[in-house]
Amino acid sequence: MKRILVIATANHLFGVSQGKMDRDSAIIYAADIFGLSRLLAYNEGFSSGKNYPGQALIDAGKINEAAAWVTDLRGDPQMQLLAELATYYLHKPGTEPSDINNAGIYLKKLTEVVALSQDKHWQVSSLWLLAEWSSAGGDMERSNDYYSQAIALLRKSPNKKMLINGLLLHAQNLPLSDPKRAAELEEGIHIAKAEKLPQMQYRVSIVQLLDLMRLHPAKFEAALLAVLELEKQIGFEHHQYVYSSLSYWKVIQGDLVKSREYAVASLASAAQTRDTALSVLYNTRMGDLTINSSNPEEAIYWNDRAQRIPKTKETQIIWYKSLIQRIRIYAANNDYAKALSTAKAVAHDFPPDNDFDQMQLLYHMAYMHDKVGESDQALKYYLEFLEISERYPPQFMYTELLNAYCQLAAFYVRQHEGVLARKYATRVINDPIGKVAPPYLASASHTLFKLDSMAGNYVSAIQHYQDYHRYSDSTFSITQRQKFDELTVQYETQQKDQKLQLLERNGELQEARLNRSSLIGNITMAGIAVLLIVVGLLYNQYRLKQKVNAETEARNKILQQLVEEKEWLIREVHHRVKNNLQTIVSLLESQSTYLQNEALQAIQESQNRIHAMSLIHQKLYHDENISAVSMATYLPELVEYLSESYNINSRILFYTKVEDVELDVSQAIPLGLVVNEAITNAIKYAFPHPEPGNSITVNFSMAAGRLATLTIADNGVGIDKALLHTKAKGLGLRLIRGLAKDIDAQLEMRADHGTMVMLTFTVSHTLKADTVQSSTQLV
């Protein structure tokens, strides 16, 4: 499933980047997001699954060390390492001649070894790599020949999974316009269905999606829904990619209601899978949906969320659209001057680093200049946009081009350039995506209506005007549906209120009838007065009981409200404490820029200690249980933060095994600080010489009797044993001993084959546990 995760994420990134990122860069980006090997997406054909020397060294950037193993290995291990080295150089971003040359060296050696082994499996894998190598060198004819040889061998093999993979690889190597590409993708899906290989069907289907959107957009939505069902079938939970694509497609069709449903679903799925690295894309999508609403503050809210990501060069590919969106928000509210100033600020502070972002910024600049009456400047930017767009690959241009063409057509109508206006309006109507996009068809039809009217072609003008209204109505019906839904809710509310009033009147009538019957009974049964007194007493007791019950229920509601308010206040306290701690971290970060050496190190260690406490409060105000912290989520996140803060990369491996135990805050905070200090000491002192296999292990478990054990161990050089039995001078060891004493824990430290810190303590009952126990005893 890890391979599926990297491939699916990379495919989504490749699609939304629209040519700004090649597939190899997208795979590297996706692998880095989840901390997985970048070879994972490529090595399925030759990876044995065994831990041969190679992949770990390559992932760590130790290419020369990996290459040194080639002469020491034989058989499958040697062929796998040669294939991994060739793959590394073939799939580095860009096409540097030196990388292609290095890949060729290892491929030549691989083909020699494969020829001696006569292994059919390795023969196919080597042909795939040779095909990729030829493609990287620009020899597409030779590349396709290698792929064809591999497919021919696989058609004779019972291994249908490799055949599907071969068809997919060859299809991806062909241009979008080649009919063989579509045929091989269809064949791969057909074989996967027949052989009941849903994971392979999914992998081919997600590649086919982008082809369908450009060439057969009418089939795109059904294909997306089919991919969603496949994800559920194979247990892949990252549905946000499909939901976001569905939301985008519904916007194109003018169905804003359904688009918002899918956009909300993508945010929920991202939160559920904790896949927040691409949340900027989903927040931007929500902003797009609210730009033209009656509540511009909501669009600003989502845009602010999208822009929270650090604006680094590496992440510019996913956050740049949020800057363009800010310009559109101001324009949608008719504040064209502010939109133009924002566009100029973006161009100055964050200049585009690729043609696609440059085009977006240019046509927005042109539109704003046009709106403020500067038509000469508008024309200048439109012409710059057209110059780039004419050379941009058409398969990566979606609705951005349609939007620009609609603006251009309207601009040229106002400039009395009828020929050019008709040219760009016609391009919208003839575009495959344009044909299924009512908002853009409405705009283009309206332009053609104006042109034909001015030219005296009234029959054609009437036809275009009818088209304009038809497409406008299909978009406007969304508003009608929203109003209808609002009216329906109001109607149902009124109906419920009327029913309640009717029930109340029936109750009053019923009570009147009972009183009248009672009066008649009293008159007719005067002879049994004693019995009436008894009945009256019983009735009075019943009424008193009802009154007591009502008062009890009212008190319970008040108590429940107080409890909820108390929980809210506690959450707010935790939230504010967390924010204050983060503020302190930020201040320390600012101060660190002026410090060096030991002072800088002390600041960083203080930041880590504060973050360990901050993370506790963050968990408390997010989780349902505000009195206890789950170690199963807290400790792994803390370990990951420490790894990132010290820029470990793959120099040190971290292993965590934490049982799902909830600790009270009074124990969780000291425990988190102990982990922080132990890992910090290990990172600083345990590994003076980086070597493969350096690792730090964190285990947390609880035995019977609520006796918990925390162990932090490394396989480094080990602490000086003399320090274990003397009074520590360093702050780290003193903190560990002091914190262990705070939670009444038994502390044990060893220095055998590394350093181990072990705490054993009794887990105190949390507030939630005490409440449950008290309730049980009460019952």
XYZ file of N, CA and C in Angstrom, residues 516-664:
447
model
N -63.782 18.221 33.488
C -65.243 18.155 33.470
C -65.715 16.764 33.917
N -65.050 15.745 33.451
C -65.417 14.378 33.862
C -65.223 14.192 35.356
N -64.163 14.819 35.867
C -63.907 14.698 37.301
C -65.016 15.377 38.120
N -65.450 16.566 37.593
C -66.510 17.280 38.292
C -67.806 16.462 38.308
N -68.159 15.901 37.148
C -69.367 15.062 37.073
C -69.245 13.860 37.994
N -68.065 13.290 38.040
C -67.859 12.138 38.914
C -68.032 12.491 40.374
N -67.531 13.715 40.736
C -67.664 14.131 42.134
C -69.136 14.292 42.532
N -69.920 14.874 41.563
C -71.337 15.091 41.850
C -72.091 13.766 41.959
N -71.822 12.847 41.043
C -72.569 11.585 40.992
C -72.105 10.579 42.033
N -70.879 10.778 42.557
C -70.359 9.777 43.498
C -70.086 10.412 44.864
N -70.993 11.276 45.261
C -70.834 11.929 46.558
C -70.868 10.907 47.695
N -71.502 9.761 47.427
C -71.626 8.764 48.494
C -70.343 8.089 48.858
N -69.340 8.250 47.975
C -68.084 7.545 48.318
C -66.970 8.591 48.511
N -67.212 9.569 49.379
C -66.302 10.690 49.619
C -64.917 10.234 50.082
N -64.917 9.188 50.904
C -63.635 8.706 51.431
C -62.732 8.238 50.281
N -63.363 7.558 49.343
C -62.577 7.058 48.206
C -62.027 8.222 47.379
N -62.875 9.304 47.217
C -62.413 10.470 46.482
C -61.226 11.138 47.170
N -61.282 11.185 48.506
C -60.158 11.799 49.244
C -58.871 11.026 48.972
N -59.012 9.695 49.013
C -57.829 8.853 48.760
C -57.294 9.087 47.337
N -58.247 9.146 46.386
C -57.847 9.397 45.001
C -57.163 10.757 44.870
N -57.754 11.757 45.564
C -57.165 13.090 45.515
C -55.761 13.112 46.067
N -55.582 12.398 47.217
C -54.238 12.349 47.789
C -53.233 11.689 46.834
N -53.709 10.591 46.235
C -52.823 9.899 45.290
C -52.474 10.794 44.094
N -53.484 11.503 43.601
C -53.270 12.395 42.458
C -52.307 13.525 42.833
N -52.498 14.055 44.044
C -51.624 15.119 44.522
C -50.179 14.635 44.633
N -50.032 13.397 45.106
C -48.691 12.817 45.220
C -48.059 12.656 43.823
N -48.893 12.230 42.892
C -48.406 12.070 41.513
C -47.930 13.404 40.946
N -48.753 14.471 41.180
C -48.375 15.792 40.689
C -47.077 16.289 41.332
N -46.942 16.033 42.635
C -45.710 16.422 43.319
C -44.500 15.688 42.734
N -44.739 14.404 42.448
C -43.655 13.616 41.863
C -43.268 14.150 40.485
N -44.304 14.524 39.697
C -44.047 15.090 38.380
C -43.267 16.399 38.493
N -43.657 17.211 39.493
C -42.977 18.479 39.710
C -41.513 18.268 40.094
N -41.301 17.290 41.002
C -39.931 16.984 41.425
C -39.108 16.495 40.235
N -39.734 15.616 39.417
C -39.031 15.104 38.233
C -38.659 16.238 37.270
N -39.616 17.168 37.085
C -39.356 18.298 36.181
C -38.216 19.159 36.708
N -38.230 19.410 38.044
C -37.159 20.212 38.627
C -35.819 19.497 38.524
N -35.863 18.171 38.740
C -34.619 17.383 38.641
C -34.059 17.430 37.222
N -34.976 17.288 36.272
C -34.545 17.337 34.873
C -33.962 18.703 34.531
N -34.567 19.760 35.029
C -34.058 21.109 34.770
C -32.667 21.288 35.373
N -32.527 20.775 36.625
C -31.199 20.879 37.267
C -30.146 20.096 36.483
N -30.559 18.902 36.007
C -29.617 18.087 35.219
C -29.172 18.804 33.952
N -30.152 19.491 33.307
C -29.796 20.239 32.106
C -28.818 21.360 32.422
N -29.071 22.046 33.546
C -28.165 23.132 33.953
C -26.772 22.584 34.249
N -26.742 21.432 34.972
C -25.448 20.811 35.283
C -24.722 20.377 34.018
N -25.496 19.794 33.075
C -24.885 19.366 31.814
C -24.300 20.557 31.066
N -25.061 21.665 31.077
C -24.576 22.876 30.408
C -23.305 23.379 31.074
N -23.290 23.334 32.431
C -22.091 23.774 33.150
C -20.893 22.889 32.824
N -21.161 21.567 32.725
C -20.075 20.642 32.381
C -19.532 20.958 30.994
N -20.456 21.178 30.035
C -20.021 21.491 28.667
C -19.242 22.804 28.634
N -19.734 23.808 29.398
C -19.020 25.082 29.429
C -17.635 24.907 30.053
N -17.584 24.052 31.100
C -16.294 23.809 31.736
C -15.324 23.140 30.758
N -15.840 22.135 30.020
C -14.985 21.465 29.032
C -14.514 22.450 27.970
N -15.431 23.326 27.539
C -15.053 24.314 26.529
C -13.963 25.239 27.060
N -14.135 25.676 28.323
C -13.138 26.555 28.928
C -11.791 25.858 29.059
N -11.846 24.568 29.437
C -10.589 23.823 29.561
C -9.904 23.707 28.205
N -10.716 23.409 27.167
C -10.150 23.321 25.817
C -9.535 24.667 25.418
N -10.255 25.749 25.738
C -9.757 27.070 25.378
C -8.447 27.368 26.111
N -8.372 26.953 27.396
C -7.141 27.153 28.154
C -5.989 26.398 27.492
N -6.251 25.101 27.164
C -5.208 24.318 26.494
C -4.804 24.967 25.172
N -5.816 25.465 24.442
C -5.532 26.095 23.149
C -4.637 27.312 23.335
N -4.986 28.133 24.312
C -4.201 29.359 24.524
C -2.806 29.043 25.055
N -2.734 28.041 25.944
C -1.416 27.641 26.443
C -0.544 27.172 25.288
N -1.166 26.333 24.412
C -0.429 25.844 23.233
C 0.032 27.009 22.367
N -0.866 27.987 22.118
C -0.494 29.140 21.294
C 0.622 29.961 21.933
N 0.529 30.129 23.275
C 1.577 30.883 23.977
C 2.926 30.168 23.884
N 2.880 28.833 24.033
C 4.126 28.074 23.924
C 4.700 28.174 22.519
N 3.806 28.131 21.520
C 4.291 28.266 20.147
C 4.876 29.660 19.917
N 4.277 30.666 20.563
C 4.818 32.025 20.451
C 6.234 32.074 21.028
N 6.420 31.404 22.172
C 7.753 31.350 22.787
C 8.738 30.672 21.839
N 8.294 29.564 21.206
C 9.153 28.863 20.241
C 9.547 29.804 19.106
N 8.551 30.570 18.609
C 8.827 31.499 17.514
C 9.818 32.585 17.938
N 9.648 33.089 19.187
C 10.576 34.100 19.697
C 11.988 33.534 19.818
N 12.066 32.293 20.304
C 13.377 31.651 20.399
C 13.984 31.458 19.015
N 13.129 31.112 18.057
C 13.611 30.944 16.686
C 14.172 32.265 16.155
N 13.441 33.370 16.422
C 13.926 34.681 15.988
C 15.253 35.033 16.676
N 15.335 34.730 17.973
C 16.558 35.038 18.714
C 17.733 34.213 18.206
N 17.458 32.980 17.750
C 18.539 32.076 17.353
C 19.330 32.597 16.165
N 18.697 33.481 15.363
C 19.416 34.007 14.191
C 20.597 34.890 14.594
N 20.584 35.349 15.835
C 21.659 36.227 16.321
C 22.675 35.468 17.187
N 22.512 34.153 17.321
C 23.367 33.370 18.220
C 24.153 32.341 17.431
N 25.185 31.846 18.037
C 26.010 30.830 17.399
C 26.429 29.789 18.437
N 26.918 28.677 17.900
C 27.548 27.631 18.697
C 26.682 27.178 19.863
N 27.215 27.238 21.101
C 26.528 26.664 22.262
C 25.235 27.415 22.578
N 25.241 28.720 22.411
C 24.022 29.494 22.679
C 22.919 29.099 21.717
N 23.266 28.926 20.445
C 22.270 28.507 19.437
C 21.750 27.114 19.754
N 22.663 26.243 20.196
C 22.247 24.872 20.546
C 21.315 24.895 21.748
N 21.606 25.734 22.738
C 20.750 25.836 23.913
C 19.360 26.336 23.534
N 19.313 27.305 22.623
C 18.016 27.814 22.153
C 17.224 26.707 21.482
N 17.896 25.939 20.612
C 17.185 24.861 19.898
C 16.666 23.811 20.882
N 17.475 23.445 21.880
C 17.025 22.455 22.854
C 15.840 22.993 23.647
N 15.871 24.279 23.972
C 14.733 24.874 24.680
C 13.490 24.849 23.813
N 13.652 25.115 22.519
C 12.508 25.045 21.600
C 11.888 23.650 21.604
N 12.753 22.632 21.578
C 12.244 21.256 21.542
C 11.494 20.905 22.821
N 12.016 21.393 23.977
C 11.326 21.109 25.241
C 9.958 21.785 25.260
N 9.933 23.017 24.794
C 8.652 23.751 24.785
C 7.681 23.085 23.817
N 8.192 22.632 22.660
C 7.297 21.970 21.690
C 6.731 20.676 22.276
N 7.554 19.952 23.054
C 7.060 18.717 23.674
C 5.857 19.005 24.568
N 5.915 20.133 25.311
C 4.781 20.511 26.154
C 3.638 21.064 25.316
N 3.969 21.838 24.291
C 2.934 22.427 23.420
C 2.109 21.350 22.739
N 2.788 20.282 22.323
C 2.096 19.192 21.618
C 1.050 18.535 22.516
N 1.362 18.471 23.835
C 0.396 17.923 24.798
C -0.880 18.751 24.778
N -0.755 20.064 24.909
C -1.931 20.941 24.954
C -2.682 20.919 23.629
N -1.945 20.796 22.534
C -2.619 20.688 21.228
C -3.486 19.441 21.176
N -2.956 18.321 21.658
C -3.740 17.079 21.677
C -4.982 17.229 22.550
N -4.829 17.903 23.683
C -5.940 17.999 24.629
C -7.092 18.814 24.076
N -6.798 19.933 23.380
C -7.925 20.727 22.894
C -8.482 20.194 21.591
N -7.757 19.279 20.909
C -8.298 18.675 19.694
C -9.101 17.408 20.011
N -8.652 16.625 21.021
C -9.270 15.328 21.290
C -10.558 15.476 22.084
N -11.361 14.441 21.990
C -12.628 14.441 22.718
C -12.383 14.387 24.230
N -11.393 13.613 24.649
C -11.050 13.511 26.064
C -10.052 14.612 26.408
N -10.510 15.599 27.188
C -9.662 16.766 27.463
C -8.800 16.580 28.704
N -8.855 15.396 29.326
C -8.099 15.209 30.552
C -6.936 14.242 30.393
N -6.815 13.620 29.237
C -5.776 12.622 29.065
C -5.217 12.702 27.655
N -3.980 12.232 27.508
C -3.272 12.272 26.230
C -2.973 10.850 25.784
N -3.266 10.544 24.526
C -2.977 9.225 23.963
C -1.500 9.152 23.588
N -0.782 8.241 24.217
C 0.642 8.093 23.918
C 0.872 7.552 22.511
N -0.091 6.801 21.989
C 0.070 6.200 20.660
C 0.153 7.245 19.559
N -0.420 8.424 19.792
C -0.317 9.502 18.794
C 0.718 10.548 19.214
N 0.845 10.782 20.529
C 1.733 11.847 20.997
C 3.210 11.511 20.784
N 3.649 10.332 21.257
C 5.071 10.006 21.190
C 5.603 9.902 19.756
N 4.885 9.207 18.834
C 5.403 9.191 17.448
C 5.522 10.586 16.841
N 4.551 11.467 17.107
C 4.629 12.830 16.559
C 5.808 13.591 17.163
N 6.058 13.384 18.459
C 7.179 14.058 19.106
C 8.503 13.571 18.520
N 8.630 12.249 18.307
C 9.852 11.689 17.722
C 10.066 12.238 16.314
N 8.980 12.300 15.533
C 9.082 12.817 14.162
C 9.525 14.285 14.182
N 8.980 15.075 15.105
C 9.364 16.489 15.197
C 10.857 16.627 15.512
N 11.365 15.820 16.471
C 12.777 15.903 16.835
C 13.662 15.511 15.660
N 13.242 14.476 14.914
C 14.006 14.063 13.734
C 14.100 15.194 12.723
N 12.963 15.890 12.509
C 12.947 16.986 11.531
C 13.721 18.204 12.035
N 13.619 18.495 13.330
C 14.258 19.695 13.862
C 15.782 19.599 13.827
N 16.314 18.360 13.922
C 17.757 18.174 13.846
C 18.227 17.787 12.445
N 17.279 17.831 11.475
C 17.617 17.558 10.070
C 18.342 16.218 9.932
N 17.733 15.177 10.501
C 18.369 13.856 10.529
C 18.417 13.225 9.149
N 17.324 13.474 8.328
C 17.127 12.780 7.059
C 17.145 11.268 7.330
N 17.973 10.511 6.636
C 18.037 9.065 6.893
C 19.342 8.685 7.580
N 20.039 9.686 8.165
C 21.305 9.403 8.851
C 21.080 8.545 10.082
N 19.964 8.729 10.752
C 19.602 7.921 11.925
C 18.182 7.418 11.712
N 17.966 6.139 11.910
C 16.634 5.552 11.762
C 15.921 5.565 13.111
N 14.634 5.870 13.108
C 13.832 5.890 14.327
C 12.801 4.763 14.276
N 12.709 4.029 15.375
C 11.707 2.971 15.491
C 10.854 3.259 16.727
N 9.557 3.313 16.551
C 8.658 3.562 17.677
C 7.644 2.441 17.776
N 7.423 1.983 18.983
C 6.402 0.979 19.267
C 5.701 1.427 20.542
N 4.525 2.006 20.379
C 3.829 2.640 21.505
C 2.423 2.063 21.610
N 2.105 1.506 22.768
C 0.754 0.999 22.984
C -0.213 2.166 23.205
N -1.480 1.904 22.936
C -2.501 2.958 23.054
C -2.886 3.120 24.521
N -2.096 3.905 25.229
C -2.313 4.150 26.662
C -2.575 5.645 26.835
N -3.572 5.979 27.652
C -3.872 7.379 27.922
C -3.282 7.778 29.272
N -2.541 8.873 29.286
C -1.915 9.373 30.509
C -2.503 10.717 30.886
N -2.576 10.952 32.183
C -2.973 12.258 32.691
C -1.876 13.281 32.333
